[in-house]
PDB file of C-alpha atoms and ligand atoms in Angstrom:
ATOM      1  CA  UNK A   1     195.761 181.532  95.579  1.00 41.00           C
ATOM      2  CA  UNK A   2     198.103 178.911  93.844  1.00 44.00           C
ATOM      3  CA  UNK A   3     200.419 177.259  96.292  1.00 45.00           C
ATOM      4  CA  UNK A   4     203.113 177.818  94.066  1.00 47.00           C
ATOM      5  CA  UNK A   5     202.694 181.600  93.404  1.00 49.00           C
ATOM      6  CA  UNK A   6     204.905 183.129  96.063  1.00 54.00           C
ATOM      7  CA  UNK A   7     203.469 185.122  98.834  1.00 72.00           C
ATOM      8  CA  UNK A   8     203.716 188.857  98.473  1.00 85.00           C
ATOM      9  CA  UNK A   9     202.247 191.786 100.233  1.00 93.00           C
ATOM     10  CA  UNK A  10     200.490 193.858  98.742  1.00 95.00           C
ATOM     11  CA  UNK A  11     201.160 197.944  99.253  1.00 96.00           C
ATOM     12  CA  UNK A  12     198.667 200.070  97.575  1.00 94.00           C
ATOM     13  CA  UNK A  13     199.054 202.973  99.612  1.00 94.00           C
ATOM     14  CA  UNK A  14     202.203 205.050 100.622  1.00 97.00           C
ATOM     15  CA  UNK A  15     203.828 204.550 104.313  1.00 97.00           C
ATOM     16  CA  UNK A  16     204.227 207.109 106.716  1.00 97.00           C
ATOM     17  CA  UNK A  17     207.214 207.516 108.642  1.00 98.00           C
ATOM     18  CA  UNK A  18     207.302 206.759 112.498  1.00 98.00           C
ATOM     19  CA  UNK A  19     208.392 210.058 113.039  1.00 97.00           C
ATOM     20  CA  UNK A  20     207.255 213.214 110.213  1.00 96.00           C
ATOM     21  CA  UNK A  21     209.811 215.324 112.369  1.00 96.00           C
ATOM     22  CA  UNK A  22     212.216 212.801 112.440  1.00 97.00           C
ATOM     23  CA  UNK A  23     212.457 212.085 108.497  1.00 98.00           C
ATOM     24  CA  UNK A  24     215.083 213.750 105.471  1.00 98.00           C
ATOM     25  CA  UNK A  25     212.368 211.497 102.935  1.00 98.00           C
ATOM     26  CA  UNK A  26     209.142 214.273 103.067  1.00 96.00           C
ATOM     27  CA  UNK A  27     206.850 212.958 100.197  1.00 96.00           C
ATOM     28  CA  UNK A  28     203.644 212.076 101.436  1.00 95.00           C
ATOM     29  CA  UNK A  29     203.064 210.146  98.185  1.00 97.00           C
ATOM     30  CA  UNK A  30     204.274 208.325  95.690  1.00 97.00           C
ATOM     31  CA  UNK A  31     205.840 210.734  92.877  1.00 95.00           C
ATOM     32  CA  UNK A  32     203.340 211.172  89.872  1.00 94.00           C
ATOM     33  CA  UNK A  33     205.456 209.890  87.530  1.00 91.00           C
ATOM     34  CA  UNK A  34     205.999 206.444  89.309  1.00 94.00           C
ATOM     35  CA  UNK A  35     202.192 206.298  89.652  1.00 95.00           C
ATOM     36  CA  UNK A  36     201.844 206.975  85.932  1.00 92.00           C
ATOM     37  CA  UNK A  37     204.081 204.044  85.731  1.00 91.00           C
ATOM     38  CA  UNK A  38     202.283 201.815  87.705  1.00 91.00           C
ATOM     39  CA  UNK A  39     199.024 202.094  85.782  1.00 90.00           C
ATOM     40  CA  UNK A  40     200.701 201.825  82.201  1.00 88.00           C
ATOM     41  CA  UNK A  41     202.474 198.215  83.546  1.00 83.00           C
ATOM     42  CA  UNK A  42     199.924 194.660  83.554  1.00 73.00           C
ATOM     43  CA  UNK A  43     198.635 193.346  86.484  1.00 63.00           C
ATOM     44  CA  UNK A  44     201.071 191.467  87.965  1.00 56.00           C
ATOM     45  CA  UNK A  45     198.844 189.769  90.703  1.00 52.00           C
ATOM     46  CA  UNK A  46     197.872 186.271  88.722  1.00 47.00           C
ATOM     47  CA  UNK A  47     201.226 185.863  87.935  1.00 49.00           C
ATOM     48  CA  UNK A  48     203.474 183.193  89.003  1.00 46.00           C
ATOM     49  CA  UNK A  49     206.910 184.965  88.328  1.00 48.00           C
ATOM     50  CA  UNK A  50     207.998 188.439  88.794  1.00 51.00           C
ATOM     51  CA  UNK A  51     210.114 190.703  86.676  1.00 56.00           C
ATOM     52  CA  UNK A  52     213.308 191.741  88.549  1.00 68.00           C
ATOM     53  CA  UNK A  53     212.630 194.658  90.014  1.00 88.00           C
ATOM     54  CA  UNK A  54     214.939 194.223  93.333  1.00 93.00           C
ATOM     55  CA  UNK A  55     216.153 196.674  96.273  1.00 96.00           C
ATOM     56  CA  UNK A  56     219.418 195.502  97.973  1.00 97.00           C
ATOM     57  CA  UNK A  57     218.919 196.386 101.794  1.00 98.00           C
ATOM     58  CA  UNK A  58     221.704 195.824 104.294  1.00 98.00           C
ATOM     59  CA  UNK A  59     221.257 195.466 108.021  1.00 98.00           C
ATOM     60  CA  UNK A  60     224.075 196.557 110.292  1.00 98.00           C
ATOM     61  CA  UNK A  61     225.011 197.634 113.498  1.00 98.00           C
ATOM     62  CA  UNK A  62     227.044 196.531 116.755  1.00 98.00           C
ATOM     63  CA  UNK A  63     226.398 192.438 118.065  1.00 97.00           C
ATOM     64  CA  UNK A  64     223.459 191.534 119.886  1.00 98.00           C
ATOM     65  CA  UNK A  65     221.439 194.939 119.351  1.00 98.00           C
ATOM     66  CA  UNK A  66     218.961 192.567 116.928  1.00 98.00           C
ATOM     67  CA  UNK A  67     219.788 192.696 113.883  1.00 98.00           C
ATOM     68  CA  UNK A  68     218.866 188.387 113.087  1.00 98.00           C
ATOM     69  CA  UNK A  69     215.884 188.608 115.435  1.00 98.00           C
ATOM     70  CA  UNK A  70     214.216 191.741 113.316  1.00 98.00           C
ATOM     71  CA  UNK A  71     214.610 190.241 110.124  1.00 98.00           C
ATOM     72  CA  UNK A  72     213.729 187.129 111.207  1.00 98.00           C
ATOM     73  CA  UNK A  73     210.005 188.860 112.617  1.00 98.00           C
ATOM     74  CA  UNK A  74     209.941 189.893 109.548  1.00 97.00           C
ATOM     75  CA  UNK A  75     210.115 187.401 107.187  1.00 97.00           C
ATOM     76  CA  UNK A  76     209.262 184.276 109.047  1.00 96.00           C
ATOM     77  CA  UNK A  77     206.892 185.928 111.645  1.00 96.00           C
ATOM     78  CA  UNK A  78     209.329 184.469 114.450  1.00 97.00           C
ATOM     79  CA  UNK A  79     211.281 185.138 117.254  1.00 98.00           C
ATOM     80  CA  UNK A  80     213.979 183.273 119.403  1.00 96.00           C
ATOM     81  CA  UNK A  81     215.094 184.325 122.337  1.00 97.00           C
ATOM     82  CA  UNK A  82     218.527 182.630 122.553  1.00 96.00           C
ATOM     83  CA  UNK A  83     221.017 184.567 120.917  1.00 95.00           C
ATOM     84  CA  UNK A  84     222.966 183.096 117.747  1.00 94.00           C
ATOM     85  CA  UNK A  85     225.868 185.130 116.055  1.00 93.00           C
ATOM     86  CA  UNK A  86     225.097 185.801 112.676  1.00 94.00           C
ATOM     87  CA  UNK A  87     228.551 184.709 110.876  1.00 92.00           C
ATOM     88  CA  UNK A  88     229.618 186.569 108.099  1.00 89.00           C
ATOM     89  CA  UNK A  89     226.017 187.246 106.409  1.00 92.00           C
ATOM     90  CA  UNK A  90     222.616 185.835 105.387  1.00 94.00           C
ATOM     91  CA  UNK A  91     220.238 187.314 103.490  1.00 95.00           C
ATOM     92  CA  UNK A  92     216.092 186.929 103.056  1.00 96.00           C
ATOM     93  CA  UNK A  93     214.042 187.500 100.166  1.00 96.00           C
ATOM     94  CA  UNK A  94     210.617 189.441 101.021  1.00 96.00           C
ATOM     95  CA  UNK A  95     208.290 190.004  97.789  1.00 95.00           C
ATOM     96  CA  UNK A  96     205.704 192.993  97.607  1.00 95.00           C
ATOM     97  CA  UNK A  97     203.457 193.981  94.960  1.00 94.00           C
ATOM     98  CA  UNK A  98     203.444 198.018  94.994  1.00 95.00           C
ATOM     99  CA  UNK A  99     200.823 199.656  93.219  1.00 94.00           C
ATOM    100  CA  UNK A 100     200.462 196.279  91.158  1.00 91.00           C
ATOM    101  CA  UNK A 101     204.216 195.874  90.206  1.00 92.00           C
ATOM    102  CA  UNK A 102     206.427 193.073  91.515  1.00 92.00           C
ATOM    103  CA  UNK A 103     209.261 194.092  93.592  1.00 95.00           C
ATOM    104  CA  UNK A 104     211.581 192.400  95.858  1.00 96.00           C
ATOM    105  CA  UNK A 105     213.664 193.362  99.093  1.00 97.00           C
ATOM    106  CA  UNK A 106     216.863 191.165  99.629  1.00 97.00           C
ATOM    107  CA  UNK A 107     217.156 191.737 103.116  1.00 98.00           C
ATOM    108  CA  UNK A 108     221.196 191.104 104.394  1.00 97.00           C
ATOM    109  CA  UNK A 109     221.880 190.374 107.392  1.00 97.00           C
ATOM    110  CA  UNK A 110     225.609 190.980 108.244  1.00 97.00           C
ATOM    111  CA  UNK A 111     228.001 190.171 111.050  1.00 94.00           C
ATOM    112  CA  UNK A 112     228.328 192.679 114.242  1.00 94.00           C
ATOM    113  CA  UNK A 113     230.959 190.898 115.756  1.00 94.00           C
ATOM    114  CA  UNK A 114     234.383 192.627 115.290  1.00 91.00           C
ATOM    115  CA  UNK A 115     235.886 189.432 113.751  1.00 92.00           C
ATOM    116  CA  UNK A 116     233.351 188.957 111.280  1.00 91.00           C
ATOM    117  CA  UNK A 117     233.205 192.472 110.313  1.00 89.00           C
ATOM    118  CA  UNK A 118     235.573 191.844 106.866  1.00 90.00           C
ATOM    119  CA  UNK A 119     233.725 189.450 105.857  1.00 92.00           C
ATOM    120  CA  UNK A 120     230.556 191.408 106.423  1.00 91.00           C
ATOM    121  CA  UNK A 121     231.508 194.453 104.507  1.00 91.00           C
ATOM    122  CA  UNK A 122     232.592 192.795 101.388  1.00 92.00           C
ATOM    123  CA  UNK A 123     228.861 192.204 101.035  1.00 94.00           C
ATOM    124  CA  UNK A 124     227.995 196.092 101.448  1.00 96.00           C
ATOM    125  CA  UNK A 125     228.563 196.864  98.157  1.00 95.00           C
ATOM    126  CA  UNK A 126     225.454 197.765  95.963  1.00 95.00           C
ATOM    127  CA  UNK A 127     223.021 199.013  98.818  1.00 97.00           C
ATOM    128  CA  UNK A 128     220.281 200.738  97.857  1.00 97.00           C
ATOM    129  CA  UNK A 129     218.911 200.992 101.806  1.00 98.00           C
ATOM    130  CA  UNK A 130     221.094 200.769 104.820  1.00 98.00           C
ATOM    131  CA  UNK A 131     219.374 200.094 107.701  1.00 98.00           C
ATOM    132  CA  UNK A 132     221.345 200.808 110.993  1.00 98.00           C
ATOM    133  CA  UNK A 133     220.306 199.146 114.025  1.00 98.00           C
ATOM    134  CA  UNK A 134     221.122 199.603 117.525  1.00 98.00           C
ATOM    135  CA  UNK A 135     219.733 198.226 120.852  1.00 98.00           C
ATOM    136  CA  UNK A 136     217.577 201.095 122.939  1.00 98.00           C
ATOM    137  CA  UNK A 137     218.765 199.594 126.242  1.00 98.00           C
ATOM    138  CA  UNK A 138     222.237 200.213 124.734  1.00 98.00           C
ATOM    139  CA  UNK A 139     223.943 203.966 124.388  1.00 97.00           C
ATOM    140  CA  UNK A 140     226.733 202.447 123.239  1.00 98.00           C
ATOM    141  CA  UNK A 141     225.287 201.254 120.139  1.00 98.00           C
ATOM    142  CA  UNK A 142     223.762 204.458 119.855  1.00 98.00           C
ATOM    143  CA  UNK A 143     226.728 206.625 119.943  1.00 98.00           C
ATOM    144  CA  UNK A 144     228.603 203.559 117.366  1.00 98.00           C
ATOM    145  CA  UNK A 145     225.327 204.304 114.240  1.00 98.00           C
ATOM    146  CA  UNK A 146     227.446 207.194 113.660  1.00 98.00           C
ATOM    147  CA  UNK A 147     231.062 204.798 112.193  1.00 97.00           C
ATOM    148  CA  UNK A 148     228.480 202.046 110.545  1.00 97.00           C
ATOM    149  CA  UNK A 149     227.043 204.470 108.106  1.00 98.00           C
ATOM    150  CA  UNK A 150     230.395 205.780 107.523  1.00 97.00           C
ATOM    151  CA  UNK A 151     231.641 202.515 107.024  1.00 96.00           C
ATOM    152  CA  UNK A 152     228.595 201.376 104.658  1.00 97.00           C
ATOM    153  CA  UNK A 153     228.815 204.564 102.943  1.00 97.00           C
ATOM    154  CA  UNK A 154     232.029 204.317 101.997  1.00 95.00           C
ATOM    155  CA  UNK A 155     231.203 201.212  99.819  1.00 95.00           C
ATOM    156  CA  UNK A 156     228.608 202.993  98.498  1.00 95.00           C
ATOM    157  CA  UNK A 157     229.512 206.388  97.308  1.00 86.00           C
ATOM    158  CA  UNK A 158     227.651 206.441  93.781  1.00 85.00           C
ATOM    159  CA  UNK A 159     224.677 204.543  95.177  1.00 85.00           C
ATOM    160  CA  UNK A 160     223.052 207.599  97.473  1.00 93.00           C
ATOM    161  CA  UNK A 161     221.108 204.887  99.087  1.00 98.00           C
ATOM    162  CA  UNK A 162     218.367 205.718 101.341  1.00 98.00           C
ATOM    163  CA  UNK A 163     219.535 205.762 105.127  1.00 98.00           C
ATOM    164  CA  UNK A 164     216.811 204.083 108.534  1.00 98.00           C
ATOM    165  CA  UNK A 165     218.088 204.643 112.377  1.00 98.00           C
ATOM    166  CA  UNK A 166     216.298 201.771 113.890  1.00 98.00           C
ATOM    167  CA  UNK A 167     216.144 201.784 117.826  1.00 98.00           C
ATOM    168  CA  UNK A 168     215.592 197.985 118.654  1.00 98.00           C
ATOM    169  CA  UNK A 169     213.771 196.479 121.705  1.00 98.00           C
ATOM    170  CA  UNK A 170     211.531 198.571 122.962  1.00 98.00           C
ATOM    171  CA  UNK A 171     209.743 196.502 124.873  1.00 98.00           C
ATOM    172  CA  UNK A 172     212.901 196.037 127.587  1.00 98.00           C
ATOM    173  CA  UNK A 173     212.322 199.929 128.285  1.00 96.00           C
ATOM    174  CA  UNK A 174     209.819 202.049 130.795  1.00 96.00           C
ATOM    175  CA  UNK A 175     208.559 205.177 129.448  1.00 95.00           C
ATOM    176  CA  UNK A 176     211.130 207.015 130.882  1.00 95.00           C
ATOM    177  CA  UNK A 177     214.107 205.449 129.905  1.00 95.00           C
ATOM    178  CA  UNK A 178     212.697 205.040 126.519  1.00 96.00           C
ATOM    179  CA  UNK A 179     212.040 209.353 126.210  1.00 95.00           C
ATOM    180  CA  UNK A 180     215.783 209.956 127.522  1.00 94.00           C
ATOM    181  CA  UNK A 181     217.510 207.653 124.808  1.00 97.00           C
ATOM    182  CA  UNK A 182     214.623 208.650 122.111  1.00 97.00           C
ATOM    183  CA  UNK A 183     215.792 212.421 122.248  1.00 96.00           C
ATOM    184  CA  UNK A 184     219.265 212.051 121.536  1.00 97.00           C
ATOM    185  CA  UNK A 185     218.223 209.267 118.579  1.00 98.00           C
ATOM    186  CA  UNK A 186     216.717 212.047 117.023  1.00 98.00           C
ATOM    187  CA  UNK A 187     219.570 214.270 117.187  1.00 98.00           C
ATOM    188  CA  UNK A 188     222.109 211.316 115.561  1.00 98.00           C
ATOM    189  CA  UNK A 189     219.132 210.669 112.691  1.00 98.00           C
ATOM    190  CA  UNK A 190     219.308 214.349 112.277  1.00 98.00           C
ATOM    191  CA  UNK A 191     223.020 214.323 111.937  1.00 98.00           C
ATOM    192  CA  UNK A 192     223.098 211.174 109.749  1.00 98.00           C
ATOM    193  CA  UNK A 193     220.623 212.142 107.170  1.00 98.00           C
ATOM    194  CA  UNK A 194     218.548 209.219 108.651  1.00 98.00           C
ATOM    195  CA  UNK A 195     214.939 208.372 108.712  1.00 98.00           C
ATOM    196  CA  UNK A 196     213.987 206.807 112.549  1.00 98.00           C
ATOM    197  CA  UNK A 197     212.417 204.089 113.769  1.00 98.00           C
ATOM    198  CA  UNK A 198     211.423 202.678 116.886  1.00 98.00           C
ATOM    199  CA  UNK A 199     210.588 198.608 117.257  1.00 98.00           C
ATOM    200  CA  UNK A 200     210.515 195.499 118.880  1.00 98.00           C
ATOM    201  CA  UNK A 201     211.181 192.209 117.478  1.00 98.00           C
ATOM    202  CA  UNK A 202     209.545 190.121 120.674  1.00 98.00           C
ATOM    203  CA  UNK A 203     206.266 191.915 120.458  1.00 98.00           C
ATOM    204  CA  UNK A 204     206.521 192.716 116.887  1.00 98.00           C
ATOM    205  CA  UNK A 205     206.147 196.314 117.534  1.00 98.00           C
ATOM    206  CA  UNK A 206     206.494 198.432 113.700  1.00 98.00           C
ATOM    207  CA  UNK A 207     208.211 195.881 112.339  1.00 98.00           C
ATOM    208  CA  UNK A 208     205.753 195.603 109.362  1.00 97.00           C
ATOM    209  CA  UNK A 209     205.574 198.943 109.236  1.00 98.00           C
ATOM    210  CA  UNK A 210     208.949 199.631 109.137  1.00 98.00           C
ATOM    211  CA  UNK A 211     209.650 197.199 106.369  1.00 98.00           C
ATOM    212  CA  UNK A 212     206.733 198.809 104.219  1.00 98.00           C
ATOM    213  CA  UNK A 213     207.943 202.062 104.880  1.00 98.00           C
ATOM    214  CA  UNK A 214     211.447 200.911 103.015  1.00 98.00           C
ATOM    215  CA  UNK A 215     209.699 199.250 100.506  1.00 98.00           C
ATOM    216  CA  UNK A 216     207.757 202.102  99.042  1.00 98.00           C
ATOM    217  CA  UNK A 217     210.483 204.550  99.645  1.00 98.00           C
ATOM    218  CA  UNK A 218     213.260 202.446  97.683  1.00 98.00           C
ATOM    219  CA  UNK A 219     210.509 201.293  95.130  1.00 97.00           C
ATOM    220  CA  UNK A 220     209.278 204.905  94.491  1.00 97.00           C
ATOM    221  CA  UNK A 221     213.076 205.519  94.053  1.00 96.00           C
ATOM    222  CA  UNK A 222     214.292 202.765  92.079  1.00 95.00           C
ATOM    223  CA  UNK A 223     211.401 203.780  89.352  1.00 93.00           C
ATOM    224  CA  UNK A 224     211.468 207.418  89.397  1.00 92.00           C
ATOM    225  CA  UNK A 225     215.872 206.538  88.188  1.00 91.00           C
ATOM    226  CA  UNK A 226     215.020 204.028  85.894  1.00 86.00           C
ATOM    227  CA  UNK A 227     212.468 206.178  84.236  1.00 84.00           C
ATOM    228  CA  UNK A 228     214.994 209.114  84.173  1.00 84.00           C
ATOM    229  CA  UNK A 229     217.553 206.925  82.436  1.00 79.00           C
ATOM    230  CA  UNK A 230     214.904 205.966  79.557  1.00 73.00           C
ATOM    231  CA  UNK A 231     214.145 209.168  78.896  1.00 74.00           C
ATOM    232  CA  UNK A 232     217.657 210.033  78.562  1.00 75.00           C
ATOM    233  CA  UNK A 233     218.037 207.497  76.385  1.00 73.00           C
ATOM    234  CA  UNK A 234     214.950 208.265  73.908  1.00 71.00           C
ATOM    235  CA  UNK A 235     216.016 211.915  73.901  1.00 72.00           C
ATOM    236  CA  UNK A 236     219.504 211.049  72.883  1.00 72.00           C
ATOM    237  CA  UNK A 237     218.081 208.310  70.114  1.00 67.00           C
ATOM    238  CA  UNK A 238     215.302 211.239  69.045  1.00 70.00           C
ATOM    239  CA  UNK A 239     218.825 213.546  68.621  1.00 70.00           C
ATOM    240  CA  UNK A 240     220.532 210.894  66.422  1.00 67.00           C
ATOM    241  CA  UNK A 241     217.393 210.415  64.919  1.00 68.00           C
ATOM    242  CA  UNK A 242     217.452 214.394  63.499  1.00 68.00           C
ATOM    243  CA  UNK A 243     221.348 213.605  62.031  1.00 64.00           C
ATOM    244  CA  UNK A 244     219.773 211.355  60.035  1.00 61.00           C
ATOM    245  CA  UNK A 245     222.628 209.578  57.957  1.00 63.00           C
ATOM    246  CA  UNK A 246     222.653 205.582  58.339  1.00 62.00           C
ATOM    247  CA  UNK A 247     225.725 205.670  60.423  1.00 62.00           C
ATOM    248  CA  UNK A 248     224.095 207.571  62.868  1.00 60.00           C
ATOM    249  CA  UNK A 249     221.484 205.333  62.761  1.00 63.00           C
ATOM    250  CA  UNK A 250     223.784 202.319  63.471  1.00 66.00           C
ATOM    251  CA  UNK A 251     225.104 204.117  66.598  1.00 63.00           C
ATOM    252  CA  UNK A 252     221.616 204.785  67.514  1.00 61.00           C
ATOM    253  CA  UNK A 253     220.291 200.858  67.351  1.00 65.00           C
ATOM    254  CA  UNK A 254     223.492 199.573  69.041  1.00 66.00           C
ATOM    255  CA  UNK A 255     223.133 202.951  71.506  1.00 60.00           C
ATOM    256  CA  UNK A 256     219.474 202.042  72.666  1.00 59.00           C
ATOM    257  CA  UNK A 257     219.955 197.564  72.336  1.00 62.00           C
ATOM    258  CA  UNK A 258     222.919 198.669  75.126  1.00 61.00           C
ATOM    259  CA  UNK A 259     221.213 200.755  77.314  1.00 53.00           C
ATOM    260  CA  UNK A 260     218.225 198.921  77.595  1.00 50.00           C
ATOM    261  CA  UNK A 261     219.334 196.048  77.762  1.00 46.00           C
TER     262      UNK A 261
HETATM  263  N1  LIG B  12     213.511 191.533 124.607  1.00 55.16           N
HETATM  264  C1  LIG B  12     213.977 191.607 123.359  1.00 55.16           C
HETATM  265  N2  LIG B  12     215.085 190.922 123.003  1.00 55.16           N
HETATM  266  C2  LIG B  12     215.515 191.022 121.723  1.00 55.16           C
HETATM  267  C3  LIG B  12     214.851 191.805 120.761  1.00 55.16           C
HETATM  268  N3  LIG B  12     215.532 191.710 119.600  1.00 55.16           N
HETATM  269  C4  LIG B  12     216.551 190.887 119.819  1.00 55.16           C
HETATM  270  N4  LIG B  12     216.564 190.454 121.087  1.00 55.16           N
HETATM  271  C5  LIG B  12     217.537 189.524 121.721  1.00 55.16           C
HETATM  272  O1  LIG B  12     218.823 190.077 121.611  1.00 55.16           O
HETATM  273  C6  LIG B  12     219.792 189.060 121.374  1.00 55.16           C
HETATM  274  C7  LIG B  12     220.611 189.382 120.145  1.00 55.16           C
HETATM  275  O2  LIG B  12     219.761 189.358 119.019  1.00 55.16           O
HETATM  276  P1  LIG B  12     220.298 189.076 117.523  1.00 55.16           P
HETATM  277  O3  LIG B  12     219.160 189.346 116.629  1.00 55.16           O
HETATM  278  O4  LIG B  12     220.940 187.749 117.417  1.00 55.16           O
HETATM  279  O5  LIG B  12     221.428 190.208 117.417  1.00 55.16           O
HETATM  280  P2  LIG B  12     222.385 190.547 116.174  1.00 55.16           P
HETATM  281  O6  LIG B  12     222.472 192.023 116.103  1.00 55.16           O
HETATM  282  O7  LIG B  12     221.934 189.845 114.949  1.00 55.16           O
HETATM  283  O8  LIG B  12     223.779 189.960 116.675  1.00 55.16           O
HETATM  284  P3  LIG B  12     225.094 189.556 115.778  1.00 55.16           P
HETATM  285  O9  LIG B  12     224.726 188.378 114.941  1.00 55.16           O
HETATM  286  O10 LIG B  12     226.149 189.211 116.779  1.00 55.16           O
HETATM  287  O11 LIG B  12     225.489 190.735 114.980  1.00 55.16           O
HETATM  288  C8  LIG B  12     219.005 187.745 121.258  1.00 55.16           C
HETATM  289  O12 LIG B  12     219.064 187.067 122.499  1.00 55.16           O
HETATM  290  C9  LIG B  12     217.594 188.200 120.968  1.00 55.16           C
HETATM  291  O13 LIG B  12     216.595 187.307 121.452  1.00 55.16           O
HETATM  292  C10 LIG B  12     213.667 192.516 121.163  1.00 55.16           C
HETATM  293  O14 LIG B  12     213.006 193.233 120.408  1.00 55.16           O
HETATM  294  N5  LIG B  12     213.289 192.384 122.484  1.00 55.16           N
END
């Protein structure tokens, strides 16, 4: 491949969750009419630019449970063992090409220190995944999941984004602390509406996985409500169509050049 073409990965399959019992999203594949999509759109692969097809993700949770370190596995394949506040927020860029359409996460990365936390939350807005972290070695953090989402929620009440519980560094646990803290993650996922995860960002543990698993969920998603709104729209333009006069006409060329654009 072209250096300059960026690097994507390429999902032509659906992701299971890490848990089917510990999941509100139960499709096992991609909805038909996303699929039907995919096959009436060109092959995106050769090219060298994408359409903007692009899935807001925040990343939240208390300090230190991880937050930097798994995004950072994730899109530079690193980790760094000295920790680093995050100030305020960063975000990342990771590409995909589902099903042979270009789509984009833009991963943030936001504050969990308490004096950073304004900052962070002006960013929340326009989430379409929130992704709340906390640290398995950590009940704390556990027990705080429940005040992020409300938090991230709240700044997103029209959005109905799609919600991940992500238990982070696994590999700091034996099996049986890891089985106490796991059963009462499930309950708060339950509770919160939440898909869960389990990973680490030292060993790399689900971290692709994970990521995947957002990506196909929030593309399948973002599709299935952009198709809905098109079809609104035709049926609306068919409607004015049947009126008939030019001035309905009018309404209906400045109607669709709105919408769609
Ligand atoms: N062993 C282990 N350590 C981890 C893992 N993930 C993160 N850490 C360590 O935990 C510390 C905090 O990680 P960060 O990723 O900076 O935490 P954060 O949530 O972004 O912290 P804030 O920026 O303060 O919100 C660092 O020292 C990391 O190296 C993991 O999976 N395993």
């Amino acid at each position: 491949m072209n250096d300059s073409v960026p690097r994507k990965q390429i999902l032509n399959k659906y992701v299971q969750p890490y848990n089917i019992d510990c999941t509100p999203y139960t499709a096992s594949n991609f909805s038909n009419k996303v699929q039907q999509y995919c096959l009436t759109q060109p092959n995106e692969i050769n090219f060298a630019f994408d359409t903007l097809k692009m899935c807001k993700v925040i990343v939240i949770g208390d300090t230190c449970v991880g937050k930097t370190s798994l995004i950072n596995r994730f899109t530079k394949k690193m980790f760094e063992a000295n920790y680093k506040s995050t100030i305020g927020v960063d975000f990342e860029i990771e590409k995909f090409l589902i099903l042979g359409v270009s789509y984009s996460l833009q991963i943030w990365d936001t504050a969990g220190q308490e004096r950073f936390k304004s900052i962070a939350q002006s960013y929340y807005r326009a989430a379409r995944v929130i992704v709340i972290c906390f640290d398995l070695t950590n009940y704390e953090s556990l027990l705080h999941s429940r005040q992020w989402l409300v938090e991230a929620l709240n700044a997103n009440r029209h959005t109905n984004p799609l919600v991940f519980l992500v238990g982070t560094k696994q590999d700091l646990l034996n099996d049986f602390s890891y089985k106490c803290i796991l059963s009462d993650a499930f309950k708060l996922a339950k509770e919160l509406k939440a898909e869960y995860w389990t990973v680490s960002s030292k060993s790399g543990k689900n971290i692709n996985k994970l990521f995947s698993r957002i990506a196909v969920l929030s593309f399948d998603k973002l599709i299935k409500e952009q198709n809905d709104v098109k079809e609104n729209v035709l049926q609306i333009g068919e409607r004015l169509d049947g009126l008939g006069n030019s001035r309905c006409k009018k309404t209906k060329t400045h109607f669709l050049k709105n919408c769609c654009s």
